[in-house]
Amino acid sequence: MAELKVRVIEIIRGTTHDGPGVRTTLFLKGCPLRCAWCQNPEGLNSEPEVWWESRRCIRCLACLDACPTNALTDGHAGLLRDRRTCTRCGACVAACPSRAMSFNSRDWPIEALVKEALKDRDYYQTFGGGVTVSGGEPLNQVNGVVELFRRLHEAGVHTALDTCGLAPASAFAAVLPHTDHVLFDIKLLDSGLHQTHTGQPNGTILGSLSLVADHIRNVASGMKLWIRTPLIPGVTATRENIHAIGLFIRNDLSDVVERWEFCTFNSACRSKYEKMGRLWSYADKPPMRQGEVEAVREAALSAGIDAGIVVVSGLTMT
Amino acid sequence: MLNDTGTEEIVSGDVITHRVGMNVASKFPQSPRIRRLAQRSRELAISGKRRLGSAEMPLGDHACWIHIGPFPELDQLPSRANRYEATGESWGRDYAFLVDHFPIDLHEDERIVGEIHWEMHMVRQYVWPEEVLAVGRRAHALGASGVSSGHTCPDLAIGLSQGWGGILERIKQSREKYLRLDNRPKASYLHGLQMICESVIRFIQRHAEKALELAQAATDPWQKRTYERVADCCAHIALNAPRTYYEGVQWIHFAVLLDRVVGHGNGYGRLDLYLIDLYRKSKAAGELPDEEAREYLSEMFLKLRGHFFCLGGRDAELKDATNEMSFVVLEAYDLIGDYNNLGVMWHPDINREFYDYACDVLARHGESIPVLVNYDLMREAQMRSGIPEEDAWKVAYSGCQWFCIPGKEFCDQDVNSIDLLEPMKRTIAAGIAQGTDDFESFYAIFEQELTTTARALCAWKNAQYERLGDLWPEMFTSMNSHGPIEHGIDMVGPRGVDYQYTSVNILGIPNVADSFHAIRRLVFEEHRYTLADVKAATETNWQGREPMRQRFLNQDKFGNDLDDVDALLTRITETLSDVLGSMVNLRGQPFRASLFHFQGHLNPAAIGATPDGRLADQYLAHGINPQVGRNNTGLLATANSIAKIDQRKFQGGTMQVELQPKFFDGKDDIWTYVRGFSETFFRKGGIQINLNIMDLNTLRDAMDHPEKPEYQNIIVRVTGYASRFICLSREYQQEFVGRVNYEGF
């Protein structure tokens, strides 16, 4: 049997927003949704991709010489890669002296990933933190996540799953016994709108949420559940949507939801789209104004949500 | 109108604001009196009257002396008017002459008085003979340097218990003894000490006389009473040990002030231990309201500036030494929010309430005050050097990154240095000449080259030590030290005090580690380049070799919690410890490496490009902190990298952190982050944290617009010391704003 590996796009240490305390967040590659506002576009495709960072590039063109399929050209706007002829062989990555050309993910053997995730263990203990897997959709690599969480639990480390919810019930059944905390995204309650903006309806997602809720009710009363809603102006951050999600949480989940977090949109990730050579319709969208965020909070409270569970994170403008 | 304590008309909830750092709210309201004194202090700083360094290269506004022009009686200075002699007696005569000619400055509102305007360095010659300088030039050519000057710590508990009169009596007795025994050199040195001590007594008495005069002329009853109290206090402590807390603070103020006349970076010891008995006595007598206790110290801090005091730590039984005074000292800083160099000595058993408050003060003000240091590691480092347990517990954080046993140690801290890039350059050249083709052989050459540099430093220091006690004794500090008076030997002289290890700052350790790691990979493992390529590339600042530079630059770097390169850095530190530890100075005591350099990293042009991919004009790494821009896996990763070093083997090695204020947005109890981070770092082996909470991007604006009101009071910990940002030279400012500005952990 091949060694179990986990495909990771990024590891961010010392995070304070992805669950309780100070944590290490592992971003895993591959996602079933295609949200137009996606903040981690390198996490969408589950295959490794090469990307190019103009800031690092010294235009030595060693990559062009190295490419066996001539998939690269030196264009006016920078290096262009033909996705049809590129075989992702990595010759350009190896040839690049400045790490401008790189794979946007790395396959971590589980052993090494556990070791990496444990590097800040002393800080997890101090701050009541642990390890969060995010993405992408981590449950796309459910076997890796389960094994990772199992080993972290053996080491006494708190585990959190940050999920979009679109995964088979079997994946949740496998991972929940090793999970201490779930961060669950509810983007749009209307399934039609959900389909329009993320490419998928939300039936399975809401089903997964009930699985998590039932798991807390029946099996793991100590598990914490935080709902997260990205605030996308004109899409999710509407009075109707927030009110609807609010009613849903109040009526169906108030016994299990500890926090409802609004994550305000920002376009700081636009450089990632540039590195991938992709256009992004949200690239120039300004951060939300405090007034808009306030209106969202009021919509939530008007649904009967306890103000104590509402948290706003991210950048806003006055 | 002010009442007797001067604390009427308090504006409650006084908030000091500046956009760059934290929105500071002092826990205590400032009285109008303290506000006026703070304003005067700020004006002195901003007008350049507190400047340290030259007008062209200001190092900050932390000078103790206040500029009022050159010393008018310079020509009459005994060593100039009569004859210069390299003796303690001649040195002491000059000192006494200088202090006797100080004007007496008493200002309205002041309850703590005394200031100085000149230092000994400005008036008395300090020149090494040519045969000594020749040894220094040889050392310098090999990358070693350092001229002895202060940087030690007296034990002020001596004078606090004996008074200047008591010290004078001991000097006289000792002098008589050595006269009787016909030991003229010792008697001559003690005559110098006697002249110094008598001038100190006269200086304090003159304050009493001036205060009385001013009291008679004063019309405002509060001011009149204040002058009378100053007069009474000074008249008593000129000769006697202080009786009250107030007199104790004033005594310490004069002791530090007159120590600074020598003009150097001394630390002054454990302030909470010095003052606790007097504090309790005055409290018990019902004569010391809390706000008064704070304000005396605030006043002293505003006046003394470049002092280092420390708090916390353990006592002789190794129990927590924190006491009520520990809190009062921090409160005195909290009240003024202006800089000083307080250090809190953490250990696992420290009073929780006190450490929490220290973290709260640090988080709220965000200006690296207090510095947090690891007491147990400092104590162990002292014991490892050979200091017995009965003294090791007394260790005090005393300067930038260093610590010492007050009154018992002269270790030449912070003035000596090895530029590690020099032996590295020679290693590369020798590697080429010898055809070295593996990393272990290469590293063996480095060990030899480092030894060569260390030997040259050793020779240079010993050439100085042979004459230091005559040429530039630390006589004022010696009066509050254990041994010099009885032995008739200055603390810098042979065994004048018990502990005389020689401390050596090391410049560029992370640069050498990163360079060696890149050479190991690209030269010895991948054979992509030769050592000759590396030499040619660095000597020409990588001209025409950008792809090669990028390859060296993009190897793993220290500070990212990567075991390979971190282990190499740790190995280099161990080599430093071994090589320097094997050298013995004239006092028979070893050299000790300090993983710090207070300003060498700011002078990159002298060093040139390095094989870590650094260009010639880029600043070097600051102390043991990663080269700027190379640690990109976050604060905790960098902290872990630094914590891998065995700090017991060194004289300090600070982790410097610039954290963005926005990290704390939306967070409650922000001090818990400072506490959690620092305690975990310390438990993992870290020894010191300097934490500035600043938005460096915003601070850039202060470089071009120093006149804006919001920048007047921005305090930063530059390297080892704290200063007002706008009073720093452009080089220092540039280096500061270029640092990694962590957005979070």
Short mmCIF file of N, CA and C in Angstrom, two decimals, chain A residues 227-281:
data_model
loop_
_atom_site.label_atom_id
_atom_site.label_comp_id
_atom_site.label_asym_id
_atom_site.label_seq_id
_atom_site.Cartn_x
_atom_site.Cartn_y
_atom_site.Cartn_z
N ILE A 227 -20.77 28.19 13.16
CA ILE A 227 -21.23 28.42 11.78
C ILE A 227 -20.47 29.62 11.24
N ARG A 228 -20.01 29.50 10.00
CA ARG A 228 -19.34 30.65 9.39
C ARG A 228 -20.06 31.05 8.11
N THR A 229 -20.28 32.33 7.96
CA THR A 229 -20.90 32.84 6.74
C THR A 229 -20.01 33.93 6.15
N PRO A 230 -19.46 33.67 4.96
CA PRO A 230 -18.67 34.71 4.32
C PRO A 230 -19.61 35.83 3.89
N LEU A 231 -19.26 37.07 4.19
CA LEU A 231 -20.11 38.20 3.80
C LEU A 231 -19.67 38.71 2.43
N ILE A 232 -20.43 38.34 1.42
CA ILE A 232 -20.13 38.77 0.07
C ILE A 232 -21.20 39.78 -0.34
N PRO A 233 -20.80 41.03 -0.54
CA PRO A 233 -21.80 42.06 -0.81
C PRO A 233 -22.70 41.66 -2.00
N GLY A 234 -24.00 41.80 -1.81
CA GLY A 234 -24.93 41.52 -2.88
C GLY A 234 -25.22 40.04 -3.09
N VAL A 235 -24.44 39.17 -2.46
CA VAL A 235 -24.68 37.73 -2.65
C VAL A 235 -25.14 37.10 -1.34
N THR A 236 -24.19 36.96 -0.40
CA THR A 236 -24.58 36.36 0.89
C THR A 236 -24.98 37.42 1.90
N ALA A 237 -24.41 38.62 1.75
CA ALA A 237 -24.62 39.66 2.77
C ALA A 237 -25.94 40.40 2.53
N THR A 238 -26.97 39.69 2.18
CA THR A 238 -28.27 40.34 2.01
C THR A 238 -29.11 40.11 3.25
N ARG A 239 -30.01 41.03 3.47
CA ARG A 239 -30.88 40.92 4.63
C ARG A 239 -31.66 39.61 4.61
N GLU A 240 -32.17 39.25 3.42
CA GLU A 240 -33.00 38.04 3.29
C GLU A 240 -32.20 36.79 3.66
N ASN A 241 -31.01 36.70 3.07
CA ASN A 241 -30.20 35.50 3.30
C ASN A 241 -29.79 35.36 4.76
N ILE A 242 -29.32 36.46 5.33
CA ILE A 242 -28.85 36.40 6.72
C ILE A 242 -30.03 36.11 7.66
N HIS A 243 -31.14 36.75 7.39
CA HIS A 243 -32.33 36.50 8.22
C HIS A 243 -32.73 35.03 8.13
N ALA A 244 -32.68 34.50 6.90
CA ALA A 244 -33.09 33.11 6.70
C ALA A 244 -32.14 32.15 7.42
N ILE A 245 -30.85 32.40 7.28
CA ILE A 245 -29.89 31.54 7.99
C ILE A 245 -30.10 31.67 9.49
N GLY A 246 -30.36 32.92 9.92
CA GLY A 246 -30.60 33.16 11.34
C GLY A 246 -31.76 32.34 11.87
N LEU A 247 -32.88 32.35 11.11
CA LEU A 247 -34.04 31.58 11.55
C LEU A 247 -33.73 30.09 11.62
N PHE A 248 -32.97 29.64 10.60
CA PHE A 248 -32.60 28.23 10.54
C PHE A 248 -31.77 27.84 11.77
N ILE A 249 -30.79 28.69 12.09
CA ILE A 249 -29.95 28.39 13.26
C ILE A 249 -30.79 28.42 14.53
N ARG A 250 -31.68 29.44 14.62
CA ARG A 250 -32.46 29.56 15.85
C ARG A 250 -33.38 28.36 16.04
N ASN A 251 -34.04 27.99 14.92
CA ASN A 251 -35.05 26.94 15.05
C ASN A 251 -34.47 25.54 15.13
N ASP A 252 -33.40 25.27 14.33
CA ASP A 252 -32.92 23.89 14.23
C ASP A 252 -31.64 23.60 14.97
N LEU A 253 -30.86 24.66 15.28
CA LEU A 253 -29.49 24.39 15.74
C LEU A 253 -29.10 25.13 17.02
N SER A 254 -30.04 25.84 17.62
CA SER A 254 -29.62 26.72 18.72
C SER A 254 -29.03 25.91 19.88
N ASP A 255 -29.36 24.63 19.98
CA ASP A 255 -28.81 23.84 21.08
C ASP A 255 -27.36 23.41 20.83
N VAL A 256 -26.90 23.52 19.59
CA VAL A 256 -25.55 23.02 19.30
C VAL A 256 -24.59 24.07 18.77
N VAL A 257 -25.10 25.21 18.33
CA VAL A 257 -24.21 26.22 17.75
C VAL A 257 -23.68 27.15 18.84
N GLU A 258 -22.36 27.21 18.94
CA GLU A 258 -21.76 28.06 19.96
C GLU A 258 -21.49 29.46 19.43
N ARG A 259 -21.27 29.57 18.13
CA ARG A 259 -20.89 30.86 17.57
C ARG A 259 -21.34 30.92 16.11
N TRP A 260 -21.75 32.10 15.69
CA TRP A 260 -22.02 32.35 14.27
C TRP A 260 -21.12 33.49 13.85
N GLU A 261 -20.21 33.17 12.96
CA GLU A 261 -19.18 34.14 12.60
C GLU A 261 -19.42 34.66 11.19
N PHE A 262 -19.36 35.99 11.05
CA PHE A 262 -19.41 36.61 9.73
C PHE A 262 -17.98 36.98 9.31
N CYS A 263 -17.55 36.43 8.19
CA CYS A 263 -16.19 36.73 7.71
C CYS A 263 -16.32 37.73 6.58
N THR A 264 -15.87 38.96 6.82
CA THR A 264 -16.06 39.99 5.80
C THR A 264 -15.15 39.74 4.61
N PHE A 265 -15.65 40.07 3.44
CA PHE A 265 -14.90 39.85 2.21
C PHE A 265 -13.72 40.81 2.12
N ASN A 266 -12.59 40.32 1.63
CA ASN A 266 -11.53 41.23 1.19
C ASN A 266 -10.87 40.63 -0.04
N SER A 267 -10.19 41.50 -0.80
CA SER A 267 -9.62 41.04 -2.07
C SER A 267 -8.12 40.86 -1.99
N ALA A 268 -7.62 40.68 -0.74
CA ALA A 268 -6.17 40.57 -0.56
C ALA A 268 -5.59 39.36 -1.31
N CYS A 269 -6.46 38.39 -1.64
CA CYS A 269 -5.94 37.19 -2.30
C CYS A 269 -5.83 37.37 -3.81
N ARG A 270 -6.01 38.61 -4.29
CA ARG A 270 -6.00 38.78 -5.76
C ARG A 270 -4.67 38.37 -6.38
N SER A 271 -3.58 38.51 -5.58
CA SER A 271 -2.28 38.12 -6.14
C SER A 271 -2.22 36.62 -6.43
N LYS A 272 -3.03 35.84 -5.70
CA LYS A 272 -3.04 34.40 -5.98
C LYS A 272 -3.63 34.14 -7.36
N TYR A 273 -4.68 34.89 -7.69
CA TYR A 273 -5.27 34.73 -9.03
C TYR A 273 -4.26 35.14 -10.09
N GLU A 274 -3.52 36.22 -9.78
CA GLU A 274 -2.50 36.66 -10.74
C GLU A 274 -1.45 35.57 -10.92
N LYS A 275 -1.02 34.98 -9.81
CA LYS A 275 0.01 33.93 -9.90
C LYS A 275 -0.49 32.75 -10.73
N MET A 276 -1.81 32.50 -10.65
CA MET A 276 -2.36 31.38 -11.39
C MET A 276 -2.70 31.76 -12.84
N GLY A 277 -2.51 33.04 -13.15
CA GLY A 277 -2.82 33.49 -14.50
C GLY A 277 -4.31 33.49 -14.77
N ARG A 278 -5.09 33.80 -13.74
CA ARG A 278 -6.54 33.79 -13.91
C ARG A 278 -7.14 35.15 -13.59
N LEU A 279 -8.19 35.49 -14.31
CA LEU A 279 -8.91 36.72 -13.99
C LEU A 279 -9.85 36.44 -12.84
N TRP A 280 -10.16 37.49 -12.08
CA TRP A 280 -11.05 37.31 -10.92
C TRP A 280 -12.01 38.50 -10.86
N SER A 281 -13.26 38.21 -10.92
CA SER A 281 -14.23 39.30 -11.01
C SER A 281 -14.31 40.11 -9.71
#
